[in-house]
Amino acid sequence: RMKKNWTIRLLAGVAAGAMAFSMVGCGSSKDNSKNGGKEKFIVGFDAAFPPYGYQDENGEYVGFDLDLAAEVCKRNDWELVKQPIDWNAKDMELNSGTISCIWNGFTMNGREDEYAWTEPYVDNSQVFVVKEDSGIATFDDLAGKSVAVQTDSDNKELKDSFKELVVVSDYNTAFMNLDSNAVEAIAMDIGVAKYQMESRDGKYKILDDVLSAEQYAVGFAKNNTELRDKVQKTLDEMREDGKFAEIAEKWDLTDSVID
């Protein structure tokens, strides 16, 4: 997604010191500790990325990816631990064994060799959201305009396409900036864009121009293929028996998921 690609997230600098995982269960030996007879499956996620993972008005962590993870845990008799993380520290969290995986609209494109990935399960596009009455209709119309992103981009060519990239901490701030005309557009993933637009009173539109297509997958430490394979097998079973489609429909993501 954008925040995990050129406009939304800048990868953390250096991952924590390389750590050979002799244990390949649910993360590190700490993660494999028994709790009521169940192994812990600790999902690292950004708690502000609806509808994939976020904190709702009741303070609960919810979302499409978290529901998928919950079903995977149920079928494997694991205890699900929802662990919000600082996205810039995700590699450190994963390589130190603090989390079992990164599961939160995590783009695999361009980093295929950096993690042990499941098969992709969501097709995602990066788009621009503008106000309906902005007069902006195409990507070219954004030339010289200010665009909000969640983390600065290191793509010089794209940076030079706009007047400025305004870095914001979350999408609530991005939409406040858009409403106040502090920026003319927001760069974001299409699934998140649709969710945000439906949950707000303002009149917005998504430009037809798609920046790029990406795919989401679940990322594990490179040598933790055993756990990856267990999760993949369970996701395959969920597709076959219809549970995956049921969860996707709940979150209005049927058109985005990969069959």
PDB file of N, CA and C in Angstrom, residues 178-231:
ATOM      1  N   LEU A 178      -7.248  18.374   3.980  1.00  0.00           N
ATOM      2  CA  LEU A 178      -7.952  18.480   2.705  1.00  0.00           C
ATOM      3  C   LEU A 178      -9.178  19.380   2.844  1.00  0.00           C
ATOM      4  N   ASP A 179      -9.926  19.194   3.923  1.00  0.00           N
ATOM      5  CA  ASP A 179     -11.130  20.000   4.140  1.00  0.00           C
ATOM      6  C   ASP A 179     -10.807  21.476   4.319  1.00  0.00           C
ATOM      7  N   SER A 180      -9.653  21.765   4.915  1.00  0.00           N
ATOM      8  CA  SER A 180      -9.275  23.160   5.173  1.00  0.00           C
ATOM      9  C   SER A 180      -8.467  23.770   4.024  1.00  0.00           C
ATOM     10  N   ASN A 181      -8.288  22.982   2.953  1.00  0.00           N
ATOM     11  CA  ASN A 181      -7.533  23.425   1.770  1.00  0.00           C
ATOM     12  C   ASN A 181      -6.038  23.592   2.032  1.00  0.00           C
ATOM     13  N   ALA A 182      -5.558  22.985   3.112  1.00  0.00           N
ATOM     14  CA  ALA A 182      -4.117  22.992   3.360  1.00  0.00           C
ATOM     15  C   ALA A 182      -3.400  22.108   2.349  1.00  0.00           C
ATOM     16  N   VAL A 183      -4.109  21.100   1.845  1.00  0.00           N
ATOM     17  CA  VAL A 183      -3.611  20.275   0.747  1.00  0.00           C
ATOM     18  C   VAL A 183      -4.746  20.118  -0.258  1.00  0.00           C
ATOM     19  N   GLU A 184      -4.392  19.751  -1.478  1.00  0.00           N
ATOM     20  CA  GLU A 184      -5.402  19.576  -2.520  1.00  0.00           C
ATOM     21  C   GLU A 184      -5.721  18.119  -2.803  1.00  0.00           C
ATOM     22  N   ALA A 185      -4.924  17.210  -2.243  1.00  0.00           N
ATOM     23  CA  ALA A 185      -5.157  15.789  -2.489  1.00  0.00           C
ATOM     24  C   ALA A 185      -4.491  14.969  -1.393  1.00  0.00           C
ATOM     25  N   ILE A 186      -4.964  13.724  -1.272  1.00  0.00           N
ATOM     26  CA  ILE A 186      -4.355  12.757  -0.362  1.00  0.00           C
ATOM     27  C   ILE A 186      -3.976  11.537  -1.186  1.00  0.00           C
ATOM     28  N   ALA A 187      -2.761  11.064  -1.042  1.00  0.00           N
ATOM     29  CA  ALA A 187      -2.321   9.831  -1.686  1.00  0.00           C
ATOM     30  C   ALA A 187      -2.523   8.685  -0.704  1.00  0.00           C
ATOM     31  N   MET A 188      -3.259   7.651  -1.139  1.00  0.00           N
ATOM     32  CA  MET A 188      -3.571   6.561  -0.221  1.00  0.00           C
ATOM     33  C   MET A 188      -4.025   5.321  -0.975  1.00  0.00           C
ATOM     34  N   ASP A 189      -4.136   4.203  -0.252  1.00  0.00           N
ATOM     35  CA  ASP A 189      -4.611   2.962  -0.843  1.00  0.00           C
ATOM     36  C   ASP A 189      -6.103   3.040  -1.098  1.00  0.00           C
ATOM     37  N   ILE A 190      -6.562   2.376  -2.161  1.00  0.00           N
ATOM     38  CA  ILE A 190      -7.958   2.511  -2.557  1.00  0.00           C
ATOM     39  C   ILE A 190      -8.919   1.944  -1.514  1.00  0.00           C
ATOM     40  N   GLY A 191      -8.548   0.837  -0.875  1.00  0.00           N
ATOM     41  CA  GLY A 191      -9.426   0.276   0.145  1.00  0.00           C
ATOM     42  C   GLY A 191      -9.598   1.210   1.330  1.00  0.00           C
ATOM     43  N   VAL A 192      -8.507   1.806   1.745  1.00  0.00           N
ATOM     44  CA  VAL A 192      -8.558   2.760   2.854  1.00  0.00           C
ATOM     45  C   VAL A 192      -9.296   4.022   2.421  1.00  0.00           C
ATOM     46  N   ALA A 193      -9.075   4.447   1.183  1.00  0.00           N
ATOM     47  CA  ALA A 193      -9.752   5.641   0.668  1.00  0.00           C
ATOM     48  C   ALA A 193     -11.266   5.465   0.694  1.00  0.00           C
ATOM     49  N   LYS A 194     -11.747   4.321   0.220  1.00  0.00           N
ATOM     50  CA  LYS A 194     -13.193   4.075   0.207  1.00  0.00           C
ATOM     51  C   LYS A 194     -13.763   4.067   1.610  1.00  0.00           C
ATOM     52  N   TYR A 195     -13.045   3.451   2.534  1.00  0.00           N
ATOM     53  CA  TYR A 195     -13.513   3.401   3.918  1.00  0.00           C
ATOM     54  C   TYR A 195     -13.596   4.810   4.503  1.00  0.00           C
ATOM     55  N   GLN A 196     -12.559   5.587   4.311  1.00  0.00           N
ATOM     56  CA  GLN A 196     -12.528   6.934   4.865  1.00  0.00           C
ATOM     57  C   GLN A 196     -13.620   7.813   4.263  1.00  0.00           C
ATOM     58  N   MET A 197     -13.826   7.702   2.964  1.00  0.00           N
ATOM     59  CA  MET A 197     -14.836   8.527   2.308  1.00  0.00           C
ATOM     60  C   MET A 197     -16.247   8.175   2.777  1.00  0.00           C
ATOM     61  N   GLU A 198     -16.506   6.893   2.969  1.00  0.00           N
ATOM     62  CA  GLU A 198     -17.829   6.467   3.411  1.00  0.00           C
ATOM     63  C   GLU A 198     -18.119   6.860   4.852  1.00  0.00           C
ATOM     64  N   SER A 199     -17.063   7.036   5.636  1.00  0.00           N
ATOM     65  CA  SER A 199     -17.254   7.352   7.053  1.00  0.00           C
ATOM     66  C   SER A 199     -17.273   8.848   7.334  1.00  0.00           C
ATOM     67  N   ARG A 200     -17.214   9.654   6.274  1.00  0.00           N
ATOM     68  CA  ARG A 200     -17.163  11.105   6.449  1.00  0.00           C
ATOM     69  C   ARG A 200     -18.303  11.786   5.709  1.00  0.00           C
ATOM     70  N   ASP A 201     -18.647  12.983   6.195  1.00  0.00           N
ATOM     71  CA  ASP A 201     -19.762  13.737   5.609  1.00  0.00           C
ATOM     72  C   ASP A 201     -19.354  14.522   4.369  1.00  0.00           C
ATOM     73  N   GLY A 202     -18.072  14.788   4.215  1.00  0.00           N
ATOM     74  CA  GLY A 202     -17.631  15.601   3.093  1.00  0.00           C
ATOM     75  C   GLY A 202     -17.838  14.916   1.758  1.00  0.00           C
ATOM     76  N   LYS A 203     -17.768  15.689   0.694  1.00  0.00           N
ATOM     77  CA  LYS A 203     -17.926  15.147  -0.652  1.00  0.00           C
ATOM     78  C   LYS A 203     -16.559  15.049  -1.305  1.00  0.00           C
ATOM     79  N   TYR A 204     -16.159  13.815  -1.548  1.00  0.00           N
ATOM     80  CA  TYR A 204     -14.840  13.540  -2.090  1.00  0.00           C
ATOM     81  C   TYR A 204     -14.963  12.636  -3.311  1.00  0.00           C
ATOM     82  N   LYS A 205     -13.875  12.524  -4.049  1.00  0.00           N
ATOM     83  CA  LYS A 205     -13.835  11.589  -5.166  1.00  0.00           C
ATOM     84  C   LYS A 205     -12.427  11.036  -5.305  1.00  0.00           C
ATOM     85  N   ILE A 206     -12.356   9.853  -5.918  1.00  0.00           N
ATOM     86  CA  ILE A 206     -11.079   9.213  -6.210  1.00  0.00           C
ATOM     87  C   ILE A 206     -10.763   9.439  -7.681  1.00  0.00           C
ATOM     88  N   LEU A 207      -9.586   9.933  -7.981  1.00  0.00           N
ATOM     89  CA  LEU A 207      -9.201  10.139  -9.370  1.00  0.00           C
ATOM     90  C   LEU A 207      -9.107   8.793 -10.094  1.00  0.00           C
ATOM     91  N   ASP A 208      -9.471   8.799 -11.361  1.00  0.00           N
ATOM     92  CA  ASP A 208      -9.435   7.566 -12.150  1.00  0.00           C
ATOM     93  C   ASP A 208      -8.003   7.070 -12.357  1.00  0.00           C
ATOM     94  N   ASP A 209      -7.060   7.984 -12.387  1.00  0.00           N
ATOM     95  CA  ASP A 209      -5.669   7.588 -12.600  1.00  0.00           C
ATOM     96  C   ASP A 209      -5.161   6.767 -11.413  1.00  0.00           C
ATOM     97  N   VAL A 210      -4.744   5.553 -11.684  1.00  0.00           N
ATOM     98  CA  VAL A 210      -4.178   4.686 -10.657  1.00  0.00           C
ATOM     99  C   VAL A 210      -2.664   4.809 -10.695  1.00  0.00           C
ATOM    100  N   LEU A 211      -2.067   5.051  -9.546  1.00  0.00           N
ATOM    101  CA  LEU A 211      -0.622   5.232  -9.496  1.00  0.00           C
ATOM    102  C   LEU A 211       0.103   3.934  -9.791  1.00  0.00           C
ATOM    103  N   SER A 212      -0.296   2.888  -9.119  1.00  0.00           N
ATOM    104  CA  SER A 212       0.303   1.573  -9.350  1.00  0.00           C
ATOM    105  C   SER A 212      -0.554   0.528  -8.660  1.00  0.00           C
ATOM    106  N   ALA A 213      -0.402  -0.706  -9.100  1.00  0.00           N
ATOM    107  CA  ALA A 213      -1.123  -1.825  -8.481  1.00  0.00           C
ATOM    108  C   ALA A 213      -0.162  -2.584  -7.578  1.00  0.00           C
ATOM    109  N   GLU A 214      -0.656  -2.990  -6.443  1.00  0.00           N
ATOM    110  CA  GLU A 214       0.150  -3.727  -5.483  1.00  0.00           C
ATOM    111  C   GLU A 214      -0.652  -4.896  -4.956  1.00  0.00           C
ATOM    112  N   GLN A 215       0.050  -5.756  -4.244  1.00  0.00           N
ATOM    113  CA  GLN A 215      -0.617  -6.892  -3.622  1.00  0.00           C
ATOM    114  C   GLN A 215      -0.212  -6.985  -2.163  1.00  0.00           C
ATOM    115  N   TYR A 216      -1.173  -7.319  -1.327  1.00  0.00           N
ATOM    116  CA  TYR A 216      -0.930  -7.516   0.093  1.00  0.00           C
ATOM    117  C   TYR A 216      -0.676  -8.996   0.375  1.00  0.00           C
ATOM    118  N   ALA A 217       0.226  -9.251   1.315  1.00  0.00           N
ATOM    119  CA  ALA A 217       0.482 -10.610   1.788  1.00  0.00           C
ATOM    120  C   ALA A 217       0.900 -10.515   3.255  1.00  0.00           C
ATOM    121  N   VAL A 218       0.993 -11.650   3.903  1.00  0.00           N
ATOM    122  CA  VAL A 218       1.438 -11.692   5.297  1.00  0.00           C
ATOM    123  C   VAL A 218       2.946 -11.942   5.296  1.00  0.00           C
ATOM    124  N   GLY A 219       3.685 -11.099   6.022  1.00  0.00           N
ATOM    125  CA  GLY A 219       5.133 -11.191   6.030  1.00  0.00           C
ATOM    126  C   GLY A 219       5.685 -11.800   7.313  1.00  0.00           C
ATOM    127  N   PHE A 220       6.568 -12.778   7.152  1.00  0.00           N
ATOM    128  CA  PHE A 220       7.240 -13.436   8.278  1.00  0.00           C
ATOM    129  C   PHE A 220       8.740 -13.236   8.136  1.00  0.00           C
ATOM    130  N   ALA A 221       9.483 -13.481   9.200  1.00  0.00           N
ATOM    131  CA  ALA A 221      10.937 -13.450   9.100  1.00  0.00           C
ATOM    132  C   ALA A 221      11.377 -14.437   8.026  1.00  0.00           C
ATOM    133  N   LYS A 222      12.426 -14.112   7.303  1.00  0.00           N
ATOM    134  CA  LYS A 222      12.813 -14.873   6.113  1.00  0.00           C
ATOM    135  C   LYS A 222      12.972 -16.369   6.380  1.00  0.00           C
ATOM    136  N   ASN A 223      13.498 -16.724   7.560  1.00  0.00           N
ATOM    137  CA  ASN A 223      13.746 -18.136   7.827  1.00  0.00           C
ATOM    138  C   ASN A 223      12.588 -18.801   8.585  1.00  0.00           C
ATOM    139  N   ASN A 224      11.499 -18.092   8.749  1.00  0.00           N
ATOM    140  CA  ASN A 224      10.366 -18.660   9.486  1.00  0.00           C
ATOM    141  C   ASN A 224       9.326 -19.212   8.506  1.00  0.00           C
ATOM    142  N   THR A 225       9.810 -20.046   7.601  1.00  0.00           N
ATOM    143  CA  THR A 225       8.916 -20.574   6.563  1.00  0.00           C
ATOM    144  C   THR A 225       7.932 -21.600   7.110  1.00  0.00           C
ATOM    145  N   GLU A 226       8.278 -22.268   8.191  1.00  0.00           N
ATOM    146  CA  GLU A 226       7.369 -23.273   8.751  1.00  0.00           C
ATOM    147  C   GLU A 226       6.070 -22.632   9.217  1.00  0.00           C
ATOM    148  N   LEU A 227       6.182 -21.509   9.944  1.00  0.00           N
ATOM    149  CA  LEU A 227       4.984 -20.822  10.398  1.00  0.00           C
ATOM    150  C   LEU A 227       4.235 -20.234   9.202  1.00  0.00           C
ATOM    151  N   ARG A 228       4.971 -19.683   8.242  1.00  0.00           N
ATOM    152  CA  ARG A 228       4.340 -19.155   7.034  1.00  0.00           C
ATOM    153  C   ARG A 228       3.504 -20.224   6.345  1.00  0.00           C
ATOM    154  N   ASP A 229       4.075 -21.428   6.246  1.00  0.00           N
ATOM    155  CA  ASP A 229       3.373 -22.514   5.555  1.00  0.00           C
ATOM    156  C   ASP A 229       2.101 -22.925   6.302  1.00  0.00           C
ATOM    157  N   LYS A 230       2.153 -22.917   7.623  1.00  0.00           N
ATOM    158  CA  LYS A 230       0.963 -23.254   8.407  1.00  0.00           C
ATOM    159  C   LYS A 230      -0.147 -22.238   8.162  1.00  0.00           C
ATOM    160  N   VAL A 231       0.221 -20.965   8.157  1.00  0.00           N
ATOM    161  CA  VAL A 231      -0.770 -19.915   7.939  1.00  0.00           C
ATOM    162  C   VAL A 231      -1.314 -20.004   6.513  1.00  0.00           C
TER     163      VAL A 231
END
